[in-house]
Short mmCIF file of C-alpha atoms in Angstrom, two decimals:
data_model
loop_
_atom_site.label_atom_id
_atom_site.label_comp_id
_atom_site.label_asym_id
_atom_site.label_seq_id
_atom_site.Cartn_x
_atom_site.Cartn_y
_atom_site.Cartn_z
CA MET A 1 0.14 0.12 -0.23
CA SER A 2 1.24 3.49 -0.91
CA GLN A 3 2.17 5.58 1.99
CA TRP A 4 1.35 9.46 2.45
CA ILE A 5 4.37 12.09 2.39
CA SER A 6 4.53 15.37 2.44
CA TRP A 7 6.48 17.02 -0.57
CA ASN A 8 7.20 20.51 -0.70
CA GLY A 9 4.23 21.30 1.73
CA ASN A 10 1.50 19.01 -0.29
CA LEU A 11 0.11 15.68 1.41
CA CYS A 12 0.22 13.22 -1.41
CA LYS A 13 0.93 9.13 -2.04
CA GLN A 14 4.44 8.38 -2.72
CA ASP A 15 4.90 8.68 -6.52
CA LEU A 16 7.88 10.65 -7.07
CA GLN A 17 9.36 9.51 -10.31
CA THR A 18 9.07 13.06 -12.59
CA SER A 19 10.24 15.06 -9.91
CA LEU A 20 13.44 13.16 -8.94
CA LEU A 21 14.45 12.79 -12.65
CA GLN A 22 15.73 16.75 -12.68
CA ASP A 23 16.63 16.56 -8.58
CA GLN A 24 20.20 17.44 -8.20
CA GLY A 25 19.91 15.67 -4.75
CA PHE A 26 18.82 12.40 -6.08
CA LEU A 27 21.35 12.75 -8.86
CA LEU A 28 24.60 13.82 -7.15
CA GLY A 29 23.74 13.80 -3.19
CA ASP A 30 22.89 17.18 -3.04
CA GLY A 31 21.45 17.72 -0.10
CA VAL A 32 20.83 16.98 3.68
CA PHE A 33 18.51 15.06 5.79
CA GLU A 34 17.37 14.31 9.47
CA THR A 35 16.01 10.89 10.74
CA LEU A 36 13.77 11.49 13.95
CA ARG A 37 12.32 8.89 16.42
CA ILE A 38 8.42 8.62 16.28
CA HIS A 39 7.43 7.27 20.00
CA LYS A 40 3.33 7.25 20.50
CA GLN A 41 3.00 9.48 17.85
CA ASN A 42 5.12 12.03 18.76
CA ILE A 43 8.23 13.12 17.60
CA LEU A 44 11.38 12.96 20.30
CA PHE A 45 13.62 16.03 19.74
CA ALA A 46 12.16 17.69 17.06
CA GLN A 47 13.57 21.03 17.89
CA ASP A 48 17.12 19.87 17.97
CA HIS A 49 16.50 17.84 14.54
CA TRP A 50 14.98 20.75 13.01
CA GLN A 51 18.09 23.48 14.31
CA ARG A 52 20.11 20.68 12.63
CA LEU A 53 18.64 20.71 9.38
CA PHE A 54 18.48 24.59 9.42
CA ASP A 55 22.00 24.88 9.76
CA SER A 56 23.21 22.36 7.32
CA ALA A 57 20.82 23.92 4.85
CA HIS A 58 22.36 27.36 5.55
CA TYR A 59 25.97 25.37 5.48
CA PHE A 60 25.43 24.16 1.96
CA SER A 61 23.57 27.39 0.22
CA LEU A 62 20.27 25.58 0.09
CA ASN A 63 17.04 27.53 0.40
CA PHE A 64 15.21 26.54 3.93
CA PRO A 65 12.15 28.61 4.15
CA TYR A 66 10.28 26.15 6.40
CA SER A 67 9.57 27.06 10.27
CA LEU A 68 9.32 24.74 13.18
CA ASP A 69 6.02 25.11 13.08
CA PHE A 70 5.37 24.35 9.73
CA ILE A 71 7.48 21.42 9.64
CA LEU A 72 6.05 19.55 12.71
CA GLN A 73 1.98 20.32 11.38
CA GLN A 74 2.90 18.78 7.95
CA SER A 75 5.07 15.50 10.17
CA HIS A 76 2.24 15.13 12.36
CA GLN A 77 -0.06 14.86 9.59
CA ILE A 78 1.62 11.99 8.18
CA ILE A 79 1.99 10.43 10.94
CA ALA A 80 -1.86 10.53 11.34
CA LYS A 81 -2.38 9.60 7.74
CA ASN A 82 0.36 6.77 8.08
CA GLN A 83 -1.17 5.75 11.81
CA THR A 84 2.50 5.53 12.66
CA GLU A 85 2.34 4.56 16.54
CA GLU A 86 6.20 3.80 16.58
CA GLY A 87 8.17 4.38 13.55
CA ILE A 88 10.69 6.44 12.03
CA LEU A 89 10.47 10.20 10.35
CA ARG A 90 13.25 11.53 7.85
CA TRP A 91 13.20 15.14 6.78
CA THR A 92 14.85 14.92 3.18
CA LEU A 93 15.94 18.68 1.77
CA SER A 94 17.64 18.65 -1.83
CA ARG A 95 18.83 21.02 -3.95
CA GLY A 96 16.31 20.45 -6.70
CA ARG A 97 16.68 21.49 -10.20
CA PRO A 98 19.86 23.90 -10.38
CA SER A 99 19.78 27.08 -12.26
CA GLN A 100 22.76 25.80 -13.97
CA ARG A 101 24.67 22.58 -13.76
CA LEU A 102 26.63 21.86 -11.11
CA ALA A 103 25.44 25.09 -9.24
CA LEU A 104 25.11 25.54 -5.41
CA GLN A 105 21.86 27.69 -6.11
CA SER A 106 18.32 26.36 -7.43
CA GLU A 107 15.37 27.88 -8.08
CA GLN A 108 13.63 25.93 -5.55
CA THR A 109 14.87 23.25 -3.24
CA GLN A 110 12.86 20.07 -2.60
CA LEU A 111 11.41 19.36 0.85
CA LEU A 112 10.48 15.75 1.39
CA MET A 113 8.68 14.25 4.73
CA GLN A 114 8.01 10.52 5.07
CA THR A 115 7.41 7.79 7.82
CA SER A 116 8.88 4.02 7.97
CA SER A 117 8.64 1.36 10.21
CA LEU A 118 11.26 1.09 12.59
CA PRO A 119 13.65 -2.04 13.31
CA ALA A 120 13.61 -3.72 16.65
CA LYS A 121 16.07 -2.55 18.80
CA PRO A 122 19.12 -4.37 19.46
CA GLN A 123 20.13 -5.88 23.05
CA THR A 124 23.94 -4.79 22.04
CA TRP A 125 26.16 -4.55 19.33
CA LYS A 126 29.48 -6.10 18.14
CA LEU A 127 31.78 -3.35 17.19
CA GLY A 128 34.46 -3.15 14.75
CA PHE A 129 36.91 -0.54 12.70
CA CYS A 130 36.15 0.62 9.51
CA SER A 131 38.86 -0.78 7.23
CA TRP A 132 39.93 2.19 5.40
CA SER A 133 40.96 6.18 7.14
CA ARG A 134 38.52 8.84 6.74
CA SER A 135 39.57 12.61 7.45
CA ALA A 136 39.53 14.05 10.97
CA ASP A 137 38.60 17.63 9.21
CA CYS A 138 36.79 17.61 6.43
CA PRO A 139 33.70 19.90 7.29
CA LEU A 140 31.09 17.82 5.30
CA PHE A 141 30.97 14.86 7.82
CA ARG A 142 29.69 17.65 10.45
CA HIS A 143 26.52 17.40 8.27
CA LYS A 144 23.98 14.53 7.17
CA THR A 145 24.44 14.99 3.55
CA LEU A 146 22.21 12.87 0.78
CA SER A 147 26.10 11.34 0.13
CA TYR A 148 25.56 8.63 2.34
CA LEU A 149 27.39 5.81 0.18
CA GLU A 150 30.53 5.67 2.53
CA ASN A 151 28.97 4.90 5.62
CA LEU A 152 26.89 2.14 3.91
CA LYS A 153 29.90 0.45 2.35
CA ALA A 154 31.70 0.33 5.30
CA LEU A 155 28.65 -0.87 7.50
CA ASN A 156 27.97 -3.80 4.84
CA GLU A 157 31.62 -4.55 4.91
CA GLY A 158 31.52 -4.69 8.75
CA ARG A 159 28.85 -7.19 8.86
CA THR A 160 30.51 -9.57 6.87
CA LYS A 161 32.70 -9.68 9.57
CA GLN A 162 29.32 -10.07 12.09
CA PHE A 163 30.01 -6.64 13.22
CA ASP A 164 27.15 -4.75 14.12
CA GLU A 165 28.83 -1.09 13.70
CA VAL A 166 32.28 0.25 12.59
CA ILE A 167 34.10 2.79 13.49
CA PHE A 168 36.00 5.74 11.46
CA CYS A 169 39.35 6.48 12.17
CA SER A 170 41.62 8.95 10.82
CA GLU A 171 44.86 8.30 9.31
CA ASN A 172 46.28 8.78 12.83
CA GLN A 173 44.35 6.48 13.86
CA ILE A 174 42.28 9.44 15.93
CA LEU A 175 38.67 7.70 16.67
CA LEU A 176 36.04 9.44 14.94
CA GLU A 177 32.28 8.20 14.87
CA GLY A 178 29.96 5.04 13.97
CA THR A 179 28.54 4.79 10.09
CA ARG A 180 25.12 5.94 11.97
CA SER A 181 26.14 6.33 15.96
CA HIS A 182 28.35 8.32 18.20
CA LEU A 183 30.94 6.24 20.55
CA PHE A 184 31.44 6.43 23.81
CA TRP A 185 33.85 4.07 26.48
CA VAL A 186 34.44 3.84 30.09
CA LYS A 187 37.79 3.92 31.79
CA ASN A 188 38.77 4.51 35.50
CA HIS A 189 35.14 5.65 36.00
CA LYS A 190 35.17 8.17 33.55
CA VAL A 191 33.41 8.25 30.24
CA TYR A 192 35.12 9.59 27.11
CA THR A 193 33.59 10.66 23.74
CA PRO A 194 35.39 12.13 20.82
CA SER A 195 35.54 15.56 20.71
CA LEU A 196 33.52 17.68 18.37
CA GLN A 197 36.26 19.45 17.32
CA LEU A 198 36.75 16.72 14.89
CA ALA A 199 34.62 16.14 11.86
CA ILE A 200 31.90 14.42 13.56
CA LEU A 201 28.05 14.77 13.56
CA GLN A 202 26.84 17.01 16.21
CA GLY A 203 24.70 14.35 17.97
CA ILE A 204 21.48 15.00 19.28
CA THR A 205 21.38 11.67 21.43
CA ARG A 206 24.81 12.43 22.34
CA LYS A 207 24.26 15.32 23.64
CA GLN A 208 21.27 14.41 25.88
CA VAL A 209 23.46 11.41 27.39
CA ILE A 210 26.47 13.90 28.20
CA ASP A 211 23.68 15.78 30.18
CA GLN A 212 22.16 12.98 31.81
CA LEU A 213 25.86 11.59 32.87
CA HIS A 214 26.74 14.76 34.17
CA SER A 215 23.73 14.85 35.80
CA GLN A 216 24.69 12.10 37.86
CA ASP A 217 28.36 13.31 38.81
CA ILE A 218 29.91 11.06 36.29
CA GLU A 219 32.59 13.06 34.40
CA VAL A 220 32.13 12.89 30.48
CA VAL A 221 35.48 13.91 28.61
CA GLU A 222 35.53 15.04 25.16
CA THR A 223 38.86 14.00 23.75
CA VAL A 224 41.12 13.46 20.54
CA ALA A 225 42.11 9.98 21.21
CA THR A 226 43.14 6.92 19.11
CA LYS A 227 42.23 3.58 18.45
CA SER A 228 44.71 1.77 20.89
CA GLU A 229 42.83 3.74 23.88
CA LEU A 230 39.25 2.00 22.74
CA LEU A 231 41.12 -1.23 22.39
CA THR A 232 42.01 -0.69 26.53
CA ALA A 233 38.60 0.39 27.50
CA GLU A 234 36.42 -0.99 30.51
CA SER A 235 33.09 -0.68 28.21
CA ILE A 236 31.90 0.58 25.48
CA PHE A 237 28.52 2.21 24.45
CA MET A 238 26.83 3.69 21.40
CA THR A 239 23.98 6.15 20.87
CA ASN A 240 21.71 7.25 17.94
CA SER A 241 18.22 8.91 17.58
CA LEU A 242 16.24 5.69 16.64
CA TRP A 243 17.43 3.41 19.37
CA GLY A 244 18.93 6.01 22.60
CA VAL A 245 21.53 3.91 23.89
CA ILE A 246 23.06 0.71 22.86
CA PRO A 247 25.82 -1.21 25.08
CA VAL A 248 28.75 -2.55 23.16
CA SER A 249 29.34 -6.48 24.22
CA HIS A 250 32.42 -6.80 21.62
CA LEU A 251 35.16 -5.02 20.02
CA GLU A 252 36.94 -6.82 17.40
CA HIS A 253 35.30 -9.63 18.73
CA LYS A 254 36.77 -9.48 22.02
CA LYS A 255 34.33 -9.25 25.12
CA VAL A 256 33.73 -5.99 26.80
CA MET A 257 31.89 -5.58 29.99
CA THR A 258 28.91 -3.22 30.52
CA PRO A 259 29.14 0.32 32.03
CA PHE A 260 28.09 0.48 35.62
CA PHE A 261 25.37 3.26 34.78
CA MET A 262 24.08 1.64 32.12
CA ALA A 263 20.68 0.37 33.47
CA SER A 264 19.74 4.06 34.16
CA LEU A 265 20.86 5.41 30.50
CA LEU A 266 18.45 2.35 29.34
CA LYS A 267 15.73 3.48 31.29
CA THR A 268 15.94 7.16 30.26
CA HIS A 269 16.48 6.54 26.93
CA ALA A 270 14.14 3.53 26.41
CA ARG A 271 12.30 4.00 22.74
#
């Protein structure tokens, strides 16, 4: 059955082939997106996601004239139409048809909002490392762009080795982030996570978790650390917007412990 979507502010059935043929977002990955969690028909952290989408649109010179109120109104309409009690909401902003070929301007950007089902949350993840290095300072990695092929390739290569997620590192073995998550590890009763000074996404659940740990008087260190430091971690966990907090049971097939505070994190971020 066709799903309802919001396309440039209009509710319609999902049939966009004609529009996509001239859309630079579809043809070249020229656009940005946000993936949000729907819980009991509510959109979690919508304002934070809207702000990140707004900031990314500004950075890439993508016209984004949509207020938070408008985005939420459209989103709740398609959630109701699709009867989505629990699931995923995605906002996609693409360049559309540029005024000239390969230009960073267009007459009108295209905004797509759609819902989908949510895969079951994993109890734990087995974690590995990406087989190639990634830049630690390329600014594009601070945004969720439609150019997502590297993440897909790394994740699927990891799955062939029985990993659920893989971590990107720089040429100097500096820890960055996962293909779809943020990294935390515990050592000597302190929690560490890669610094936002590196070229990583400013994670929304990442920030929520850091704030919660601070409220529990647990020290969180945002750091520039190497792969070797993770290999000696006492415990590891990951965060993302869809599942909240995911404990890591194995790193490169080596078993790791569960953090002493994990029960409270899982309870707060149960989704």
